[in-house]
Short mmCIF file of C-alpha atoms in Angstrom, two decimals:
data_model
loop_
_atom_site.label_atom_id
_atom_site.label_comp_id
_atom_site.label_asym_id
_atom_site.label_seq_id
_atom_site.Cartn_x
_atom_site.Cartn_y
_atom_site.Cartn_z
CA UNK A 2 88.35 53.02 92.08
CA UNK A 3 87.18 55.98 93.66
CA UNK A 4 90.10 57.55 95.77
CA UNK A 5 89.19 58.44 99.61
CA UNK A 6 87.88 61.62 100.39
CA UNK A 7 91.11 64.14 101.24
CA UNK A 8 90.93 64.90 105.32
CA UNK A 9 89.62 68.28 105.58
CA UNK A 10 91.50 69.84 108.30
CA UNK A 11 91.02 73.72 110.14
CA UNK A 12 93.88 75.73 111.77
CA UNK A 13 93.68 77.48 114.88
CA UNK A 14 96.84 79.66 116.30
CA UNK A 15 96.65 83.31 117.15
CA UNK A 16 100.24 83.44 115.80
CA UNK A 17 100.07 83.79 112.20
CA UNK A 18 103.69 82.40 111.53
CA UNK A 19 102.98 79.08 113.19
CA UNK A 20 99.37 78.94 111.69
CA UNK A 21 100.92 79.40 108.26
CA UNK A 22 103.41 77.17 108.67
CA UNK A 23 101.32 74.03 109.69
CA UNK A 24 99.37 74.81 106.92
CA UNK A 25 102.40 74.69 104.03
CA UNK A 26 102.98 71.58 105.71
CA UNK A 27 99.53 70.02 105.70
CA UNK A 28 98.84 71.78 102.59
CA UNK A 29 101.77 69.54 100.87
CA UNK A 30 100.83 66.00 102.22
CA UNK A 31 98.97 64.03 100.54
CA UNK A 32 95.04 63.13 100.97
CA UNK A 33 94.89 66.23 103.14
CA UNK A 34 93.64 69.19 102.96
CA UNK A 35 93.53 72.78 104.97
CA UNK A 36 90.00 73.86 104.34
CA UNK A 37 90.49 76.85 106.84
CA UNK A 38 92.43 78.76 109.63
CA UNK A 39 91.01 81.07 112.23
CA UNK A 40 93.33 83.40 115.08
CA UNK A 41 90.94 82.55 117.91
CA UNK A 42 88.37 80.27 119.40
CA UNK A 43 85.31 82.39 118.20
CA UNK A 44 86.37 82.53 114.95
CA UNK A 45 87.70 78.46 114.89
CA UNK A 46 83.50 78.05 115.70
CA UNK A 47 82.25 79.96 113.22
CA UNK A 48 84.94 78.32 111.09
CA UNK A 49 84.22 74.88 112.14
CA UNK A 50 80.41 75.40 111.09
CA UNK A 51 81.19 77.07 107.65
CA UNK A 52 83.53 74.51 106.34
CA UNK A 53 82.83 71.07 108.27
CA UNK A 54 86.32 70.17 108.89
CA UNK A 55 87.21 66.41 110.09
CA UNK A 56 90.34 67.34 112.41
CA UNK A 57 90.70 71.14 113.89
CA UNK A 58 94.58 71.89 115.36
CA UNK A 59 93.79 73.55 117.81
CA UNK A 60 96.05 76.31 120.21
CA UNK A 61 95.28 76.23 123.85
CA UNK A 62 96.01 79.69 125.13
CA UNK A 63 94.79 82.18 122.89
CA UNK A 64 93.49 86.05 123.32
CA UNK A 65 89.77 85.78 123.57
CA UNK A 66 87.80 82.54 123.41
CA UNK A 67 90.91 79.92 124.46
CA UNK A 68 91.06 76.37 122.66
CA UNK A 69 89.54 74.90 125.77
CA UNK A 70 86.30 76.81 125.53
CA UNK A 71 86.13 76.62 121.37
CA UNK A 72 87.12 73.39 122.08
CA UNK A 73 83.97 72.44 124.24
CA UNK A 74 81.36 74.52 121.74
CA UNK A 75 82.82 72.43 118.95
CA UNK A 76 82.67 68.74 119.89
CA UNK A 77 79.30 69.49 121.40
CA UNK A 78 77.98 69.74 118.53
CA UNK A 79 76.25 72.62 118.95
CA UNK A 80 73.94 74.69 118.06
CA UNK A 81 75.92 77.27 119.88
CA UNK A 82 78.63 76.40 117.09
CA UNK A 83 75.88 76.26 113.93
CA UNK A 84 74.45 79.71 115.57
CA UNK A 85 77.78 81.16 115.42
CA UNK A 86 79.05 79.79 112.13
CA UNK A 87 75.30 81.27 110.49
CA UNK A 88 77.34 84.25 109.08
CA UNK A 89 81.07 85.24 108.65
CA UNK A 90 83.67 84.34 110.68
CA UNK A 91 83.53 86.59 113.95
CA UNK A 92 86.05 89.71 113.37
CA UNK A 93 89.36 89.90 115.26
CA UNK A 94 89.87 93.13 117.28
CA UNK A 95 91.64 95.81 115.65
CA UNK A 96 94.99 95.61 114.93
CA UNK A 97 94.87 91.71 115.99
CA UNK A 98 94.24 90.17 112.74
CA UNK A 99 91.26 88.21 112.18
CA UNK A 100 90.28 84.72 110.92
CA UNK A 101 92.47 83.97 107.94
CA UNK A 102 90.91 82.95 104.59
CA UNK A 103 92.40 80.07 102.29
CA UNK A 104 94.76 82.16 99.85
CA UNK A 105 93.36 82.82 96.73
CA UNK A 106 95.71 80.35 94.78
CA UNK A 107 94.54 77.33 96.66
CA UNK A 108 90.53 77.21 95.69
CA UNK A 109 87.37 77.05 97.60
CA UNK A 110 86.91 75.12 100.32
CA UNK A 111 85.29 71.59 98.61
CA UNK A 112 81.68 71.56 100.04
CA UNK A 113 80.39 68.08 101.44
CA UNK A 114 78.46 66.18 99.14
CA UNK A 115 74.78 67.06 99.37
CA UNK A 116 72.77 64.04 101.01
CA UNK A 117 75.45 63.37 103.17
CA UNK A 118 73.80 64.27 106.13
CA UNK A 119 74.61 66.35 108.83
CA UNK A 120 78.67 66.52 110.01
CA UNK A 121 79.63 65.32 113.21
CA UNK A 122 81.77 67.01 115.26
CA UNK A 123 85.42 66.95 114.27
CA UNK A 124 88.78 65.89 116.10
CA UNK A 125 90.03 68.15 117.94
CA UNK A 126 93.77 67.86 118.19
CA UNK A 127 95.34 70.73 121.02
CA UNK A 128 98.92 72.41 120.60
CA UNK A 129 100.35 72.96 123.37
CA UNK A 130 104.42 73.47 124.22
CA UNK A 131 105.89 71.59 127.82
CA UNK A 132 104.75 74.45 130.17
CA UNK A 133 101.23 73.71 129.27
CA UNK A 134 101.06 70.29 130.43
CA UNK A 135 98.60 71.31 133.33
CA UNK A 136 95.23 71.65 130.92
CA UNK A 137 95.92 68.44 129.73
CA UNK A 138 92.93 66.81 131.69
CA UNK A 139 90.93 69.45 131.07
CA UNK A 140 91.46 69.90 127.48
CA UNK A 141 91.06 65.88 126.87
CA UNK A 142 87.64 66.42 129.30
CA UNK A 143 86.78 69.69 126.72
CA UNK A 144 86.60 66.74 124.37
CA UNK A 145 90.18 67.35 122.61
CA UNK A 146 90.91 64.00 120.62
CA UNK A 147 94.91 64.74 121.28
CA UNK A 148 97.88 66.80 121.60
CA UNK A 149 100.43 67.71 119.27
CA UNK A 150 103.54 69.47 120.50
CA UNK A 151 104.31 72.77 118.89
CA UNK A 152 107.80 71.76 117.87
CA UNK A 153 106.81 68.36 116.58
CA UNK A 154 108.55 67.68 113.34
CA UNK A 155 106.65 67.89 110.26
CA UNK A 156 106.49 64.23 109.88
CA UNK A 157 104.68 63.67 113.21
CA UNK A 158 102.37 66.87 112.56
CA UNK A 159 100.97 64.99 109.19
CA UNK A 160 101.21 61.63 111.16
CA UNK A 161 98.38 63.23 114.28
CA UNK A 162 96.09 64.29 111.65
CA UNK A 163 96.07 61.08 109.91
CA UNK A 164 95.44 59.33 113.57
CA UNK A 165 92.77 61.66 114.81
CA UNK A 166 90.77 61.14 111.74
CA UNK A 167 91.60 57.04 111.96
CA UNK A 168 89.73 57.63 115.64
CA UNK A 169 93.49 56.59 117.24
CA UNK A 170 94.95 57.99 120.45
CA UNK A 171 97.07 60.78 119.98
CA UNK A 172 99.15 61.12 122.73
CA UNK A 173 102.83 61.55 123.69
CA UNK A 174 104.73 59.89 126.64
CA UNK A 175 105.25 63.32 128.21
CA UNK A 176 101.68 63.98 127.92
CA UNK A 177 100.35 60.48 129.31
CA UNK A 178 102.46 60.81 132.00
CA UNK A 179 100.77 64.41 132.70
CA UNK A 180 97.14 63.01 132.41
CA UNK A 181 98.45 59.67 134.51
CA UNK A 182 99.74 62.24 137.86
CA UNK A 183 96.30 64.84 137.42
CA UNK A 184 94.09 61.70 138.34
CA UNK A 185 97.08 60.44 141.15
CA UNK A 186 95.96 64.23 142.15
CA UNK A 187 92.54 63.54 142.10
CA UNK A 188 90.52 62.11 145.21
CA UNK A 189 89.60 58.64 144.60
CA UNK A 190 86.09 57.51 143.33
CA UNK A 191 84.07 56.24 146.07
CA UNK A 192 83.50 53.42 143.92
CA UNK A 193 83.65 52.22 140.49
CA UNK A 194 80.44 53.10 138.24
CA UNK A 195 79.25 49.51 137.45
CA UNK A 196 76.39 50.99 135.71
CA UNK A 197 78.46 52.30 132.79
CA UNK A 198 80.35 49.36 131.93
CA UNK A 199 77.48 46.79 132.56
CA UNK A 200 76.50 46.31 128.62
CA UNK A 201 80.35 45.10 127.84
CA UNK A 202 81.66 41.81 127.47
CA UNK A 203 84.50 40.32 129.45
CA UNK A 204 86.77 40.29 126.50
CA UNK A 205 85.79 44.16 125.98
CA UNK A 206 86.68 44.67 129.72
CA UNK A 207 89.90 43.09 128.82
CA UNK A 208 90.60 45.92 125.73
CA UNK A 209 89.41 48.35 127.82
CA UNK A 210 91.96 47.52 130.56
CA UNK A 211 94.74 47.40 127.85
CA UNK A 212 93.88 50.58 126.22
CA UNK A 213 93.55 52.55 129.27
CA UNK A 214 97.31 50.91 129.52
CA UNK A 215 98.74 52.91 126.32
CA UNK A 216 98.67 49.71 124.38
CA UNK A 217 98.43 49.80 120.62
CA UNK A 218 96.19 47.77 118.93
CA UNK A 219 98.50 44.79 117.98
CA UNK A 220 100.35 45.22 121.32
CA UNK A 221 96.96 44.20 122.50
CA UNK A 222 96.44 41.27 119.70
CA UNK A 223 99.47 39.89 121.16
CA UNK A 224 98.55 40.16 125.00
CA UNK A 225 95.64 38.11 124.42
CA UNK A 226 96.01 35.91 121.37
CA UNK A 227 93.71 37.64 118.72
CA UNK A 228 94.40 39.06 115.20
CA UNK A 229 94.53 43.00 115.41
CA UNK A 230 91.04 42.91 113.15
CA UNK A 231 89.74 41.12 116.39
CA UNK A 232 91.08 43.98 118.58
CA UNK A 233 89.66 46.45 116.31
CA UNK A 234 86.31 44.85 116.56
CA UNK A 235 86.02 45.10 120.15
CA UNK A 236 87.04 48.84 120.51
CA UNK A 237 84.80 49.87 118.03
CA UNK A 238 82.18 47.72 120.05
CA UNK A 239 83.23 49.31 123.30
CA UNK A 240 83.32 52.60 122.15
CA UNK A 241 79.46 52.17 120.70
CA UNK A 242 78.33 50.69 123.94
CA UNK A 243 79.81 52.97 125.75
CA UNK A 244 78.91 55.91 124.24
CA UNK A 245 82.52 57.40 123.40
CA UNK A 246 83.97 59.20 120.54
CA UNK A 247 87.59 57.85 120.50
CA UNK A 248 89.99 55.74 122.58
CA UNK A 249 91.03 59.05 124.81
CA UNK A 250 87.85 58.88 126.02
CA UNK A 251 87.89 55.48 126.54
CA UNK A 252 90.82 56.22 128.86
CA UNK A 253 89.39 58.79 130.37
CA UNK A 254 86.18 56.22 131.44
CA UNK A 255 88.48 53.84 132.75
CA UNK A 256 89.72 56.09 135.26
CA UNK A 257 87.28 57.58 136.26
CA UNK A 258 85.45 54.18 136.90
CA UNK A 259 88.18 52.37 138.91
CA UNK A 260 88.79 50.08 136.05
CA UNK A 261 92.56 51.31 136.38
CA UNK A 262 94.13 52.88 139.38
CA UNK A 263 97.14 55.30 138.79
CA UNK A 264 100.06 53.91 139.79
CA UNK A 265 98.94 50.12 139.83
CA UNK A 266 101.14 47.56 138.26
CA UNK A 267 100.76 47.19 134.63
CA UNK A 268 99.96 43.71 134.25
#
């Protein structure tokens, strides 16, 4: 049997001790790969286009282009992002590094089979520390997949990339509870947008619902009597209807569309 492609992962952080260190880390794990890092947003672009990574760590406040803006270019999937990743990466500034290469010891890149078609934009996963907690909206509306704390022990740093590949939410109580209070902050919808959730089914309504609740997939199996393959199913359905990339922005739609109302019971 053929063994599964590796995940190709990219590394963004203007610090070069924390960008080396994730990579050592993801470098080690198994069926991943770093296939990149970069020290800003312009260069994570260019990056992003050269080596057609599946999940890009991404650092919100950086000098230069910020993860929010690379962030946006990069899910978009751009021609802004093939235009810029046409030649080299983009040069730091002097005396501010520039966009790291793979060391020497650890081999090219592995190209994409040819045939496989074009790449669609990777996962974006954000770093961010406590006192960042404001962008979260706006990074997740950017089209960031997740978050990862910078001080996240190793095991959960491997454990994101796995579950932004997989498509699976990636994010922390803290951070839920962050994106929950910006929509509290937000002036209501005048009304709900019937016209975006008009193709799903009842039962999909009912995932949706649950999702946009934090539940897992076999917390949801259990809420309303299906196997997890059944729950499965339906978001994949949902999210194809729906036009969505992942279950954040699943979230996201529900909230925006009145399905669920911050601060409404649970159940």
């Amino acid at each position: 049997m053929t063994a599964p492609a590796p995940i190709r992962v990219l590394v963004v952080d203007d610090q070069e001790l924390v960008r080396s260190g994730f990579c050592v880390i993801l470098d080690a794990a198994d069926g991943i790969t770093v296939v990149g890092e970069a020290a800003d947003g312009e260069a994570a672009v260019s990056q992003v286009a050269a080596h057609e990574p599946d999940v890009v760590l991404m650092d919100i406040r950086m000098p230069g282009m910020d993860g929010l803006e690379a962030t946006r270019l990069i899910t978009g999937g751009a021609p802004a992002a093939r235009a810029a990743g046409s030649g080299p990466a983009t040069p730091r500034s002097a005396g501010s590094g520039s966009a790291t290469p793979r060391s020497a010891g650890s081999g090219p890149a592995t190209p994409r089979s040819a045939g496989s078609g074009p790449a669609t934009p990777p996962k974006v996963v954000m770093l961010t520390t406590f006192d960042l907690d404001d962008y979260v909206y706006e990074a997740l509306r950017a089209g960031a997949s997740g978050f990862l704390l910078k001080d996240s022990p190793r095991h959960d740093l491997i454990a994101a990339v796995r579950a932004a590949a997989a498509g699976d939410a990636l994010l922390a109580p803290s951070v839920t509870r962050r994106l929950i209070e910006a929509f509290a902050r937000r002036p209501p919808e005048t009304s709900p947008s019937p016209s975006q959730l008009a193709s799903l089914t009842a039962r999909e309504r009912d995932v949706l619902l649950l999702l946009a609740r934090g539940r897992s997939n076999s917390e949801i199996a259990e809420v309303l009597f299906v196997s997890e393959a059944t729950v499965k199913t339906h978001v994949g359905n949902l999210l194809a209807k729906l036009g969505l990339r992942d279950r954040v922005q699943a979230v996201i739609l529900a909230y925006e569309t009145g399905i669920v109302v911050p601060g409404s019971p649970a159940d």
